[in-house]
Each structure stands twice: as structure tokens, then as C-alpha cells.
CSV table of C-alpha atoms and ligand atoms in Angstrom, one decimal:
chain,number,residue,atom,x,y,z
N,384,UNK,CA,28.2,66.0,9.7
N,385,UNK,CA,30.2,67.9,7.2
N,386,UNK,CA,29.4,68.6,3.3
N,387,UNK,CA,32.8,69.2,1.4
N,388,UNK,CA,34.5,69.7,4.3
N,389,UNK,CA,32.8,72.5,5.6
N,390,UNK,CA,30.6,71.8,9.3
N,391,UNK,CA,27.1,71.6,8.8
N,392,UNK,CA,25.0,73.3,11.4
N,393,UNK,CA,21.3,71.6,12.1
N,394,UNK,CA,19.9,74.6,10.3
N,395,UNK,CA,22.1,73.9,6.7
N,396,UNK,CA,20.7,69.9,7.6
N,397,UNK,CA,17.2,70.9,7.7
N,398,UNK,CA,17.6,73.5,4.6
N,399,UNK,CA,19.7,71.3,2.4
N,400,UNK,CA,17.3,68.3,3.0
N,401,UNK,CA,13.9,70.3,2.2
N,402,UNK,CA,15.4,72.3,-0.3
N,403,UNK,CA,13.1,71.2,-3.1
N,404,UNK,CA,10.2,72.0,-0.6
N,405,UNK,CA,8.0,74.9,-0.7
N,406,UNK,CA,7.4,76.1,2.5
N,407,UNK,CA,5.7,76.6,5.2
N,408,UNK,CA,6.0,73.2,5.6
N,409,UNK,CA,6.3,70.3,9.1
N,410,UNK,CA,8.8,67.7,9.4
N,411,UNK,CA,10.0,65.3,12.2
N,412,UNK,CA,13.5,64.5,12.2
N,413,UNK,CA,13.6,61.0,12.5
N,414,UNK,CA,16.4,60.3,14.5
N,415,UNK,CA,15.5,62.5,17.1
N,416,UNK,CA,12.0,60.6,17.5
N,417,UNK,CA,13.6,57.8,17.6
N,418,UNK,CA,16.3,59.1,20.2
N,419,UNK,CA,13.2,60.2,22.3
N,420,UNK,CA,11.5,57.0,22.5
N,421,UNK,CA,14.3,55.4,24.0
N,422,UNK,CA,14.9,58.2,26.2
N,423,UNK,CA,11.2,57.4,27.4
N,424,UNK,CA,11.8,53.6,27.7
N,425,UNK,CA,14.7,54.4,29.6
N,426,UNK,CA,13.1,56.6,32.1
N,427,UNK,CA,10.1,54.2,32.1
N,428,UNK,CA,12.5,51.8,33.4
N,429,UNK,CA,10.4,48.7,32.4
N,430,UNK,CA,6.8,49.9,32.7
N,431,UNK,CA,5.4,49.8,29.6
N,432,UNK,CA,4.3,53.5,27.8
N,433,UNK,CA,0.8,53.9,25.9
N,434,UNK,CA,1.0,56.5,23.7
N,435,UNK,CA,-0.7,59.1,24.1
N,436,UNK,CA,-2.3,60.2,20.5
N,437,UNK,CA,-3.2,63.1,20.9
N,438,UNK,CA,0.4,64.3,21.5
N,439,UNK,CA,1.6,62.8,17.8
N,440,UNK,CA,-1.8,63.0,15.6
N,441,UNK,CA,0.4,61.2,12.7
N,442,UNK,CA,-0.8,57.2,11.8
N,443,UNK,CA,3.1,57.1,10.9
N,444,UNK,CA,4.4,58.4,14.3
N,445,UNK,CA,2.4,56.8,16.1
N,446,UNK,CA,2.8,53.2,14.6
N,447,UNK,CA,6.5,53.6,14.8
N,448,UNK,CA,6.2,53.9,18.5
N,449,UNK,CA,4.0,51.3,18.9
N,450,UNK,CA,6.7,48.9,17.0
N,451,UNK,CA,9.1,49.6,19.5
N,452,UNK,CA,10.1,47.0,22.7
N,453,UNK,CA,8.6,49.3,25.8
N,454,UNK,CA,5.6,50.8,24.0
N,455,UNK,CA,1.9,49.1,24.5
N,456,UNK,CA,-1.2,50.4,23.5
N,457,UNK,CA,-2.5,53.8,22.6
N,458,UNK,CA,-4.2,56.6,25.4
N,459,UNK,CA,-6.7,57.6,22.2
N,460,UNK,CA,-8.3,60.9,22.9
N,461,UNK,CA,-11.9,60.7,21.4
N,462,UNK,CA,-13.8,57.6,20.5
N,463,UNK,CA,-14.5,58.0,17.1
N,464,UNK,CA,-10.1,57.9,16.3
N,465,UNK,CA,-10.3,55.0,18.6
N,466,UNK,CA,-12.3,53.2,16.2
N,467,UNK,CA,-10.6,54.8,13.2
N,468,UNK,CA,-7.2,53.5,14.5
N,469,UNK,CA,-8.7,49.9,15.2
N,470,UNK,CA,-9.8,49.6,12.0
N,471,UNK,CA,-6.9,50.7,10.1
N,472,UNK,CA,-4.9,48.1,12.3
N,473,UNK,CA,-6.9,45.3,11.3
N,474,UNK,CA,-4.9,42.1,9.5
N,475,UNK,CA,-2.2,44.2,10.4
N,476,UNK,CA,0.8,43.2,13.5
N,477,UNK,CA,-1.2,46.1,15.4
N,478,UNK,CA,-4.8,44.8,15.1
N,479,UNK,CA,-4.9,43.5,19.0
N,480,UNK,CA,-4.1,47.0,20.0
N,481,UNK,CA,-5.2,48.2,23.0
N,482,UNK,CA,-6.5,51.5,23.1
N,483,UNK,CA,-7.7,53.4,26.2
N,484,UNK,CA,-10.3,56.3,25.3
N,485,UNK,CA,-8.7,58.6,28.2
N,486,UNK,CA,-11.7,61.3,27.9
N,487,UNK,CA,-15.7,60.7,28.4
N,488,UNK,CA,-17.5,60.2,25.5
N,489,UNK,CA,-21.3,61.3,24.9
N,490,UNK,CA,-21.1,60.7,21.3
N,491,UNK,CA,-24.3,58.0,20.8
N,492,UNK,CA,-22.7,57.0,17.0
N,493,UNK,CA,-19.4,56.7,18.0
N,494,UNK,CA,-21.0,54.3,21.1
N,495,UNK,CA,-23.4,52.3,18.5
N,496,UNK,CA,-20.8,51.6,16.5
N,497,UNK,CA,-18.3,50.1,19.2
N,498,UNK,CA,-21.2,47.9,20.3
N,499,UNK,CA,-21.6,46.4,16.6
N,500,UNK,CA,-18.2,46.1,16.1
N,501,UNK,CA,-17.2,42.8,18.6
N,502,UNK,CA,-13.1,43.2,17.4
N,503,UNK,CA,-13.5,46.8,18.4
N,504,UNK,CA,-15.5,45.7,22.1
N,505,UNK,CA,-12.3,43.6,22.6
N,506,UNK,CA,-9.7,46.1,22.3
N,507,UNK,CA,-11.5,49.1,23.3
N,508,UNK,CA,-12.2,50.8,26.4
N,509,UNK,CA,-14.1,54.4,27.4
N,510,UNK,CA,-13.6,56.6,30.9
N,511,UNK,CA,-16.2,56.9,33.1
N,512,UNK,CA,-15.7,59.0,36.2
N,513,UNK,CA,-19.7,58.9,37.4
N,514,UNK,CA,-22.8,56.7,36.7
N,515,UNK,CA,-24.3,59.5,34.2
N,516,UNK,CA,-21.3,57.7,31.6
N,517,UNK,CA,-22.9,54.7,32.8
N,518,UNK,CA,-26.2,56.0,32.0
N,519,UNK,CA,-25.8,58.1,28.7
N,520,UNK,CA,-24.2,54.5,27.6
N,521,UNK,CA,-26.7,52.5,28.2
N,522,UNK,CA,-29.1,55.5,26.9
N,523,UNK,CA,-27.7,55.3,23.6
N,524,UNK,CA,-27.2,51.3,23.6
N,525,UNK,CA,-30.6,50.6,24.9
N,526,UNK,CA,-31.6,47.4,27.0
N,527,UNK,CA,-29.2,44.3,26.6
N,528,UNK,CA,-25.9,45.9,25.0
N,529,UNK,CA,-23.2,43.9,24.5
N,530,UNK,CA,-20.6,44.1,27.0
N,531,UNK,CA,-18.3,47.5,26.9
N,532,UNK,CA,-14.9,47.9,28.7
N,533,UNK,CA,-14.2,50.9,30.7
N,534,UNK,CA,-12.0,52.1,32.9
N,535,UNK,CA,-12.2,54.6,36.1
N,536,UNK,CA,-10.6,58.0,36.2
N,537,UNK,CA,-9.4,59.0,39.5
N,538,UNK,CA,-8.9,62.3,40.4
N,539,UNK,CA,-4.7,62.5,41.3
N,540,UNK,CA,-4.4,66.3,41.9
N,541,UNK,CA,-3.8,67.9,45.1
N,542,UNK,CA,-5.4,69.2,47.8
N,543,UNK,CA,-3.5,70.5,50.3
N,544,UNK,CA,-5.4,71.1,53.2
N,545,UNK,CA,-6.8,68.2,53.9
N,546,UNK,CA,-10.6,67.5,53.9
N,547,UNK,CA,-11.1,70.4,51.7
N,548,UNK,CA,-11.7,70.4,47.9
N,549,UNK,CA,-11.2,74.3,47.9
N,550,UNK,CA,-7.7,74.2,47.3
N,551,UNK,CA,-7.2,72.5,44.3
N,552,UNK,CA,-3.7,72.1,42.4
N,553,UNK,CA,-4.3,70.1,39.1
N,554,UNK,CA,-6.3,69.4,35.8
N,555,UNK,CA,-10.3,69.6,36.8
N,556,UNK,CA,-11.5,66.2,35.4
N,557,UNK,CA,-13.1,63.5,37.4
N,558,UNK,CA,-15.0,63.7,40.7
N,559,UNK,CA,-13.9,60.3,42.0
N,560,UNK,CA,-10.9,61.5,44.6
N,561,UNK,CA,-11.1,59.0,47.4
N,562,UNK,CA,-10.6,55.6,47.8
N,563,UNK,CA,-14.2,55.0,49.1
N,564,UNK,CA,-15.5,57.1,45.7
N,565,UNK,CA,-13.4,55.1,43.8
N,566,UNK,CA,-15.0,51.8,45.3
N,567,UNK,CA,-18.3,52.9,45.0
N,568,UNK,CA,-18.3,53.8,41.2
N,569,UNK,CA,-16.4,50.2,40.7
N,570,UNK,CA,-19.3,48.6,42.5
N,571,UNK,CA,-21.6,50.7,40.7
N,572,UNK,CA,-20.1,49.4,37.4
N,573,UNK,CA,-20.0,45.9,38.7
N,574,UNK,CA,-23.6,45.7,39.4
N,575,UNK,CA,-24.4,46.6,35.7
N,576,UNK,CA,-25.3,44.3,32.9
N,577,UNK,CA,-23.8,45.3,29.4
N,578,UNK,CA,-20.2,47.3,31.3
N,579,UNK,CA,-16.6,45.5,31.9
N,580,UNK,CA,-14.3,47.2,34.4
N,581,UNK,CA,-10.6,46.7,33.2
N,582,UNK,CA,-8.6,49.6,34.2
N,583,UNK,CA,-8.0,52.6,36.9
N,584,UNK,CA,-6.5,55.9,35.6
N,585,UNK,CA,-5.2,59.2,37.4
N,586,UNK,CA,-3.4,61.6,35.1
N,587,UNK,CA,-1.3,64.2,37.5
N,588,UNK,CA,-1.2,66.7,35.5
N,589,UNK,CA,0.1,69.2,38.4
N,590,UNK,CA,3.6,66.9,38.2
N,591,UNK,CA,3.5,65.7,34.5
N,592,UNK,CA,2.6,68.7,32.6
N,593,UNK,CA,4.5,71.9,34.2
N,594,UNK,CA,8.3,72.0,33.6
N,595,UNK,CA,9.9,72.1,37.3
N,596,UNK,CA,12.5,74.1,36.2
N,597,UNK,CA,11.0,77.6,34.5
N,598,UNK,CA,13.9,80.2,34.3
N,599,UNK,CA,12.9,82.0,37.5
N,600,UNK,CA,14.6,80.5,40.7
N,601,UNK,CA,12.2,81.2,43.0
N,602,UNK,CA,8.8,80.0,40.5
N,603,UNK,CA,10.9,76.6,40.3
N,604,UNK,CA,11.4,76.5,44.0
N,605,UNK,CA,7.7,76.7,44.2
N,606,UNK,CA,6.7,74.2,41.8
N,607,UNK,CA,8.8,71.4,43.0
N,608,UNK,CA,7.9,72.0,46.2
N,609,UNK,CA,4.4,71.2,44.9
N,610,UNK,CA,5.2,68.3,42.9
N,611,UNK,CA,6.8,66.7,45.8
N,612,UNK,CA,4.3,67.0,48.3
N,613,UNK,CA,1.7,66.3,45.8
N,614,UNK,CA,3.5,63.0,44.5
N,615,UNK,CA,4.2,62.3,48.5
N,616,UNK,CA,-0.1,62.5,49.2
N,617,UNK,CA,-0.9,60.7,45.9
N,618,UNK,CA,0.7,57.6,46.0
N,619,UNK,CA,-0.9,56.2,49.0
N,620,UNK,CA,-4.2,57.3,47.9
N,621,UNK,CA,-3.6,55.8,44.7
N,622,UNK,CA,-2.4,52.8,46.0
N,623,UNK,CA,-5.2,52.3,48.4
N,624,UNK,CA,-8.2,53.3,45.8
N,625,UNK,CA,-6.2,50.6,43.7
N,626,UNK,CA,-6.6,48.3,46.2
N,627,UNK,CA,-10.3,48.9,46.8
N,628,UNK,CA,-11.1,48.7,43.0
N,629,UNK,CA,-9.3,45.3,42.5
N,630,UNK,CA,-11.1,44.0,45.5
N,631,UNK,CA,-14.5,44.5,42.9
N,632,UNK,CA,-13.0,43.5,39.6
N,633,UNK,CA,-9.9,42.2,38.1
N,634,UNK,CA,-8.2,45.2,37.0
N,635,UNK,CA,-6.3,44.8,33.7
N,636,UNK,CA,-4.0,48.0,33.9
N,637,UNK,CA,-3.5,50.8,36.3
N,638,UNK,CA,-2.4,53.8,33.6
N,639,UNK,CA,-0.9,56.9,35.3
N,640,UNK,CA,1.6,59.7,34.3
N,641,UNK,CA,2.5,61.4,31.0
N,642,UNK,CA,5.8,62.6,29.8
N,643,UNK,CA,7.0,65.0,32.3
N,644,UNK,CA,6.2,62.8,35.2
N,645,UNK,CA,7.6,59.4,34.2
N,646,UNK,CA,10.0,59.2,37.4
N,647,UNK,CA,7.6,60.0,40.1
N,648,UNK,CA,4.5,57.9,38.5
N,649,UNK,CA,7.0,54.9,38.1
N,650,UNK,CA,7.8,55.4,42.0
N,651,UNK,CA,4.2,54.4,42.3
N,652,UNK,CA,3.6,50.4,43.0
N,653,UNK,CA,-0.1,50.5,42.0
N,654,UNK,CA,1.2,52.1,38.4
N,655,UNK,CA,1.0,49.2,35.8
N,656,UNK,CA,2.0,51.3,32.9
N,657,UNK,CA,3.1,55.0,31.9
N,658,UNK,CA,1.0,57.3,28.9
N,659,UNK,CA,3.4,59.5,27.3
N,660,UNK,CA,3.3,61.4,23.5
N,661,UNK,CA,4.8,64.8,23.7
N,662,UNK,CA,8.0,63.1,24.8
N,663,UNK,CA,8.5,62.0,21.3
N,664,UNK,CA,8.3,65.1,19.8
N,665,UNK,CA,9.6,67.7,21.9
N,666,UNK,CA,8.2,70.4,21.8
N,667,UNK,CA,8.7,74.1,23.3
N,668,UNK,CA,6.9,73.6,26.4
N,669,UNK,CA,8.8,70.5,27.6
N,670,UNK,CA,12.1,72.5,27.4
N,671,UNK,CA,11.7,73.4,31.4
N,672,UNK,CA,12.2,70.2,33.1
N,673,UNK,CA,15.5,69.2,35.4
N,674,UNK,CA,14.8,65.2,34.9
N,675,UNK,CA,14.6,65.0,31.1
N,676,UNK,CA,15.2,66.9,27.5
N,677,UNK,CA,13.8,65.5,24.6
N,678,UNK,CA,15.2,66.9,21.0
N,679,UNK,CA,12.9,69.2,19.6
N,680,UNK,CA,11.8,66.3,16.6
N,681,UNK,CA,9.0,68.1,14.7
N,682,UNK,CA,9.2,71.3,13.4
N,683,UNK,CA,8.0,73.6,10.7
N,684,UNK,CA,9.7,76.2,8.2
N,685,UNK,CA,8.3,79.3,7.3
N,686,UNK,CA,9.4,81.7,4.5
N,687,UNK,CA,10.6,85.1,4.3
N,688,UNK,CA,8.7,86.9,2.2
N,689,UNK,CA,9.7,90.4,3.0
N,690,UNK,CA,12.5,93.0,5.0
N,691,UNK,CA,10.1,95.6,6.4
N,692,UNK,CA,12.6,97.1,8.0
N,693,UNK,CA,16.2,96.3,9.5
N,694,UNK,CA,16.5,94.3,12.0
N,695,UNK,CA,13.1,92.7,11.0
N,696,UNK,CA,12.4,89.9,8.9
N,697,UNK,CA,8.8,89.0,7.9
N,698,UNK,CA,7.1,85.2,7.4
N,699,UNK,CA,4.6,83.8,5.5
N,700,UNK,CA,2.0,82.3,8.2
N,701,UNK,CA,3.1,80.7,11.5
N,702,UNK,CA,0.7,81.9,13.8
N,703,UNK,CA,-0.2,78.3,15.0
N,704,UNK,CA,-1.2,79.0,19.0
N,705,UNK,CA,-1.4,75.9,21.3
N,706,UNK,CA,-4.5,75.2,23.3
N,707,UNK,CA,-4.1,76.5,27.0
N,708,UNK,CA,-4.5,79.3,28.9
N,709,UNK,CA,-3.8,82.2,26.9
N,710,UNK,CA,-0.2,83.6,27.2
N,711,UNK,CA,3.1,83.8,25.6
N,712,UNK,CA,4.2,80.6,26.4
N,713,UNK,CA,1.6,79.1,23.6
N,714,UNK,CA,3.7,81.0,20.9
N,715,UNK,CA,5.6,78.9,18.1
N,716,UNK,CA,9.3,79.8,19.0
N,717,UNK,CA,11.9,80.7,15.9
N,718,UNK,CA,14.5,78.3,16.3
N,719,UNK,CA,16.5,78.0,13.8
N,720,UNK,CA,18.6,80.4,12.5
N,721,UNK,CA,19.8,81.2,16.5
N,722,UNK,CA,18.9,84.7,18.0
N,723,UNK,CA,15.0,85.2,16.1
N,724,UNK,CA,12.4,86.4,18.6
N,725,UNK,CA,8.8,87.3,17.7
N,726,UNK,CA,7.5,90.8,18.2
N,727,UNK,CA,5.6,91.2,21.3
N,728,UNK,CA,2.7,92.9,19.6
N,729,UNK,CA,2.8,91.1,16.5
N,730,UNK,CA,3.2,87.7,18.1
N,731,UNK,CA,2.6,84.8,15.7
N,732,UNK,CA,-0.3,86.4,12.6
N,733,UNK,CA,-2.6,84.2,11.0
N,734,UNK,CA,-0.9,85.3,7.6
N,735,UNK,CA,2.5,86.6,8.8
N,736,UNK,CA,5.1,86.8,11.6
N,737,UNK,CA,7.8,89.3,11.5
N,738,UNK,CA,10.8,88.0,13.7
N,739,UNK,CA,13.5,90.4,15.2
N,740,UNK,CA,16.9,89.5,16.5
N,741,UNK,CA,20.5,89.2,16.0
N,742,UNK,CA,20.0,86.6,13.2
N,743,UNK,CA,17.3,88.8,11.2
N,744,UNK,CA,19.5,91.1,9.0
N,745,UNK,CA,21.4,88.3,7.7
N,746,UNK,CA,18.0,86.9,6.1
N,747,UNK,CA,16.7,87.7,2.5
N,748,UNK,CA,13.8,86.9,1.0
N,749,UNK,CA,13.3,83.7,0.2
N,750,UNK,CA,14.9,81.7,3.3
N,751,UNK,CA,13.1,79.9,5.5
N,752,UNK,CA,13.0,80.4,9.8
N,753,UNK,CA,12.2,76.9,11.4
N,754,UNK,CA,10.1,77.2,14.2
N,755,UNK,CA,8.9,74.8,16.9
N,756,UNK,CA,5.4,74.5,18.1
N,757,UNK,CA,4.8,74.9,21.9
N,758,UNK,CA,2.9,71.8,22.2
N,759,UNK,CA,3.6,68.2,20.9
N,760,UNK,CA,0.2,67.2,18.6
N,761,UNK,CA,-1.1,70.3,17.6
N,762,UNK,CA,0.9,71.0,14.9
N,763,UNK,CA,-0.3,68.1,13.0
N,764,UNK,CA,-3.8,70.0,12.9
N,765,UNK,CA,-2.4,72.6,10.6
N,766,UNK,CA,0.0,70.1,8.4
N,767,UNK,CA,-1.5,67.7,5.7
N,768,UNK,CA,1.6,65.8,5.8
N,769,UNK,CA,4.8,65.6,7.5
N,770,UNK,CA,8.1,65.2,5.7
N,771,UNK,CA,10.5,62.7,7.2
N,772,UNK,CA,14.0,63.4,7.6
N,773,UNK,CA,16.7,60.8,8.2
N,774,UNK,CA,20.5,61.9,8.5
N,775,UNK,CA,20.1,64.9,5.8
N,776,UNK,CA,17.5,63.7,3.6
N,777,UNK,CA,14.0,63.3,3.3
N,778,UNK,CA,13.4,60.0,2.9
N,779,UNK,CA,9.5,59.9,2.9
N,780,UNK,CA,6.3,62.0,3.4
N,781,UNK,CA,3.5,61.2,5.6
N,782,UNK,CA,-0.3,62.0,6.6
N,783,UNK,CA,-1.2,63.7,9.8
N,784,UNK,CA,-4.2,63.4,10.7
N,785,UNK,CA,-5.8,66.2,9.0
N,786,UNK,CA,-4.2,64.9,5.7
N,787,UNK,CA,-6.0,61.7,6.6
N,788,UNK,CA,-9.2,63.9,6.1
N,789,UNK,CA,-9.3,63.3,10.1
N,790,UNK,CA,-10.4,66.0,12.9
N,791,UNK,CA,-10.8,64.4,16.1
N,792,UNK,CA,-11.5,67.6,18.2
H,1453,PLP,C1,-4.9,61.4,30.5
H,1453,PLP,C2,-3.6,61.9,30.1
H,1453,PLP,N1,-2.5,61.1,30.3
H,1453,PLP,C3,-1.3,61.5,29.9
H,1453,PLP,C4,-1.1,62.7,29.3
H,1453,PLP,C5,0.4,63.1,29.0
H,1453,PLP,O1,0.6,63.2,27.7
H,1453,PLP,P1,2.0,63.8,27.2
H,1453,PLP,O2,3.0,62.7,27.5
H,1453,PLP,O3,1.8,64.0,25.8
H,1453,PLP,O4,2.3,65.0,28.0
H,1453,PLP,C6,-2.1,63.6,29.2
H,1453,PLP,C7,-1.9,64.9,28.6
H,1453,PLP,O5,-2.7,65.8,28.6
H,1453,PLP,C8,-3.4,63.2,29.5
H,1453,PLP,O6,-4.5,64.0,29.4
């Protein structure tokens, strides 16, 4: 893109589009969403991707998505936004949503109102990974609830040495590991008045969410070792636990993966579809991968406000950490001008961030550094709105979900 004659970099693109913006403010580059859905479709290769709304947190976002061939239904992260959603979808194209509540709920409103709400019951389903869901249900339900639709989580790390839960590489969620657990909770559910079972879901988090290709050689030697022979052990357990759940109930969806796995899960024949959000956006902690890149599509500016010293440069805010265990990966990153680092001890402040670098003498006060957040949805917790860019404008503004008045957890 060039502006009388001159080439425009992506940092004059974002400045000259937010000019008459205060910062710090969030945008998403729309092009590059849109570039990264298809990128997801693509690698999908004809399973159909949920989203997963915790990873975009923006009604806009996430709609878009949804309008696209290859997206179907939403991986909702707390029941209460799964009703919020449904609701603002109805009389609209998106009112026969599905939307999978991919975390247990013990919230007894939230629960109430589902039951009451019989568009909701159709649309709807919770996780259950033990009969104390089943229970703490019907607890706050009482006797002769209307039917609810849930689905089972399966446990899909690893466990290398076999017959042993000590060794355990992966998220800790559900209990149900085996096929046999997996058929007893099904025929637990079964057996109960007032519960539906429509779906199986394993989220292998050990595969999806750690970049297999980190920097260090030897790390990355490491880590796709383990993603191999995890993906090897998982897809015949899956597959059979599949099996033994179907042979209860009708299963309407088998929902596995996230963004950084899409390739292996697909690989999978008892997969029926693919949950994926940060893929959209980008952010820093899906730049270590080796089978995909998604374009960093949401980011935020922050301005200088002062020149401590030379060689530093000082903004206003930015010290938005990402949830996770607690090191320097969870940092926003400056990435925009090139060459901006954060201090080590200063890291990112709750009401400034100095940055050092090659790039940090040549900025006055008044300029604005555009960071990206480590993590995909996160972001939209500190934003009321994000302001949408297309080519070298912004064409619109839009709520997160915090400008919505909305805080899901
Ligand atoms: C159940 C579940 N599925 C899928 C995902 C993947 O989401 P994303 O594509 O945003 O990495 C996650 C992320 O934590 C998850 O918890």
C-alpha cells in the first residue's frame, strides 16, 4: 500500500487509520481475521469449527465467524454468556445456534433459567464429566425438570506409562479417561429422567495449546515428541470411548481440538467437528507453531508519555498479563515500531511500561507503540470497544464484551 508514493509500513497503516484516536486503545484488523478464518477452514479441511468464545469475547467477532461457510456453533465458556448469546440471537439468522457450554457449571440461576427458557433447552448444552453435575443439576431443578442436553468430557491427555495416572501430560479437567468410564457416565446419564446426552468432548490441550516449535532446538524436539506419541495413544482411545458412548445414546457431535491442533484432531475418525478461537486473532503465544501462523489481528496502542532516559521510552498503561502460569511468556509484546522490548524488571505496569530497544530513541512523546496481547480473548476484558480496521481505515467500532457491560469470568 503506498500514500503519495511513498511505501506504507503496517505501523504508518495502523497510525494513519487511528489517528483521531486517543489511545491506549484495541483494534482488530479486519482483513487479517478474515485471512485467519479461512486459514482455519482450510486446515479444518471440511470438519466444521465451533468457536471457541472465550478466545474472541466480541458479539461482533464472533458473529462474523459464525457467518462464514465452515464455522458451526459456539464452544461458550460459562452458562450464563450461553444464554446471553442465545438471546441476542433470537429472530435473528443465528437464533438456532448451537452452543456447547465446554466448562461445568454449578451456577443454580444460570441452570433455572435454561430450564424456563424451552428455545434455550433446544440449543443449549452443559459438560458433565461425573454424576455430582448430574446431581447439583437436578439439585437446583428439583424433581421433574424438563429435559437438559449435555455432553461428556473425556479426559484426552497423556499418560505415558501405561496403567498409571501419575504421569500426567495435559490440562487437569475431567476424570472420565477410559472407554469403560466413559460408558458408565453415558449409562449413568441415560438412566436419568430430565438429562439428554448429545455430545462427547476431549480437548488435548498437551497438542493444541503448546507451540511445537519454541526457539530452543532441543525444547522443540521434546515437545513434538510428546504430541506425537500423545496423538498416536489418543486416537484409539478416543475412538473406542466414542464407540461405547454411541452404543447408549445417539451422539449429536464428537467436538475435539482447538487451534493449534487442528491437523492431528482432524486425523481423528471419531472427531465430528473442530473448536477453535485464538486462531482468529493471533495472538503472541500462537507465534511457535511449525503447521500454521495466523496474522497477529487484534492489537492495542499505547502512548508515550515520557523519555526517562535514552534508549527508553515510557507508556501510558499496558500491563495487561494473560492467565497462565506466571512467566514471561504472558507479557504483551511491543510490536510495532520493530526492535521495542520490555524491561525485564519493569515488565508490563499497571499504569506504565517503559520499552527499550533499537526503535526507542526515535520515539517522542506523543506516539503510540502497538502491542499484542499474549493470549487471544483476554484483551477484550480490558477494552470497551474494539475499533475495526479495513485496508487503512476504520470503518466501524464495536463492543467487547466488557463494553456490553458483560464479565463472564
Ligand atoms: C475445551 C476447549 N476446546 C478448545 C480450546 C481451544 O481454543 P483456541 O482455539 O482458542 O486455542 C480450548 C482452549 O482452552 C478449550 O478449553
Amino acid at each position: 500500500m503506498s500514500y503519495g508514493g511513498g511505501v506504507t509500513t503496517a505501523r504508518d497503516r495502523l497510525d494513519r487509520a487511528t489517528a483521531d484516536l486517543e489511545p491506549p486503545l484495541a483494534v482488530v484488523d479486519l482483513d487479517a481475521f478474515d485471512r485467519n478464518a479461512a486459514d482455519l477452514v482450510r486446515r479444518a479441511a471440511g470438519r466444521p469449527i465451533r468457536v471457541a468464545s472465550k478466545s474472541v469475547r466480541c458479539r461482533y467477532l464472533l458473529e462474523r465467524a459464525l457467518r462464514k461457510p465452515g464455522f458451526a456453533g459456539v464452544m461458550s465458556y460459562a452458562l450464563p454468556e450461553a444464554l446471553w448469546l442465545h438471546r441476542s440471537w433470537a429472530d435473528t439468522d443465528l437464533a438456532d445456534t448451537d452452543i456447547l457450554v465446554a466448562y461445568p457449571t454449578t451456577d443454580h440461576s444460570a441452570l433455572r433459567a435454561l430450564a424456563a427458557d424451552p428455545g434455550a433447552r433446544r440449543v443449549v448444552s452443559i459438560m458433565v464429566d461425573s454424576v455430582a453435575h448430574l446431581d447439583l443439576v437436578d439439585a437446583a431443578l428439583g424433581a421433574d425438570h424438563p429435559e437438559i442436553r449435555v455432553c461428556v468430557e473425556l479426559d484426552v491427555s497423556w499418560r505415558p506409562v501405561r496403567g498409571s495416572g501419575k504421569v500426567h501430560i495435559g490440562a487437569r479437567r475431567s476424570p472420565v479417561f477410559t472407554p469403560e468410564q466413559a460408558a458408565g457416565l453415558a449409562a449413568a446419564i441415560v438412566a436419568r429422567p430430565g438429562f439428554r446426552l448429545v455430545g462427547v468432548m476431549g480437548y488435548e490441550g498437551q497438542i493444541a495449546g503448546m507451540g511445537d516449535n519454541p526457539g530452543n532446538p532441543v525444547r522443540g524436539a521434546v515437545l513434538r515428541w510428546v504430541q506425537r506419541g500423545s496423538a498416536r495413544e489418543l486416537v484409539g482411545r478416543r475412538v473406542d470411548a466414542v464407540r461405547a458412548v454411541s452404543a447408549l445414546a445417539p451422539l449429536e457431535f464428537v467436538n475435539g481440538g482447538g487451534t493449534g491442533s487442528i491437523e492431528i484432531t482432524r486425523a481423528d475418525p471419531s472427531v465430528t467437528e473442530i473448536a477453535a478461537g485464538s486462531g482468529l486473532i493471533g495472538p503472541r503465544l500462537f507465534d511457535h507453531y511449525t503447521r500454521f501462523a495466523p496474522d497477529p489481528a487484534v492489537l492495542f496502542a499505547a502512548p508515550v508519555v515520557r523519555r526517562p532516559a535514552p534508549g527508553v521510552a515510557t507508556l501510558f498503561s499496558g500491563g495487561y498479563l494473560a492467565s497462565g502460569p506466571a512467566d514471561r511468556a504472558r507479557l504483551p509484546q511491543p510490536y510495532l515500531p520493530d526492535g521495542l522490548r520490555l524491561l525485564s524488571l519493569e515488565g508490563a505496569g499497571e499504569v506504565q511500561t517503559p520499552v527499550t530497544g533499537a526503535a526507542a530513541d526515535a520515539l517522542k512523546v506523543g506516539d503510540r507503540v502497538w502491542l499484542r496481547h499474549a493470549k487471544a480473548g483476554e484483551l477484550a476484558e480490558r477494552f470497551t470497544a474494539y475499533h475495526v480496521i479495513e485496508g487503512d481505515q476504520v470503518t466501524s467500532i464495536v463492543p467487547t464484551y466488557r463494553g456490553e457491560g458483560r464479565s463472564f469470568g
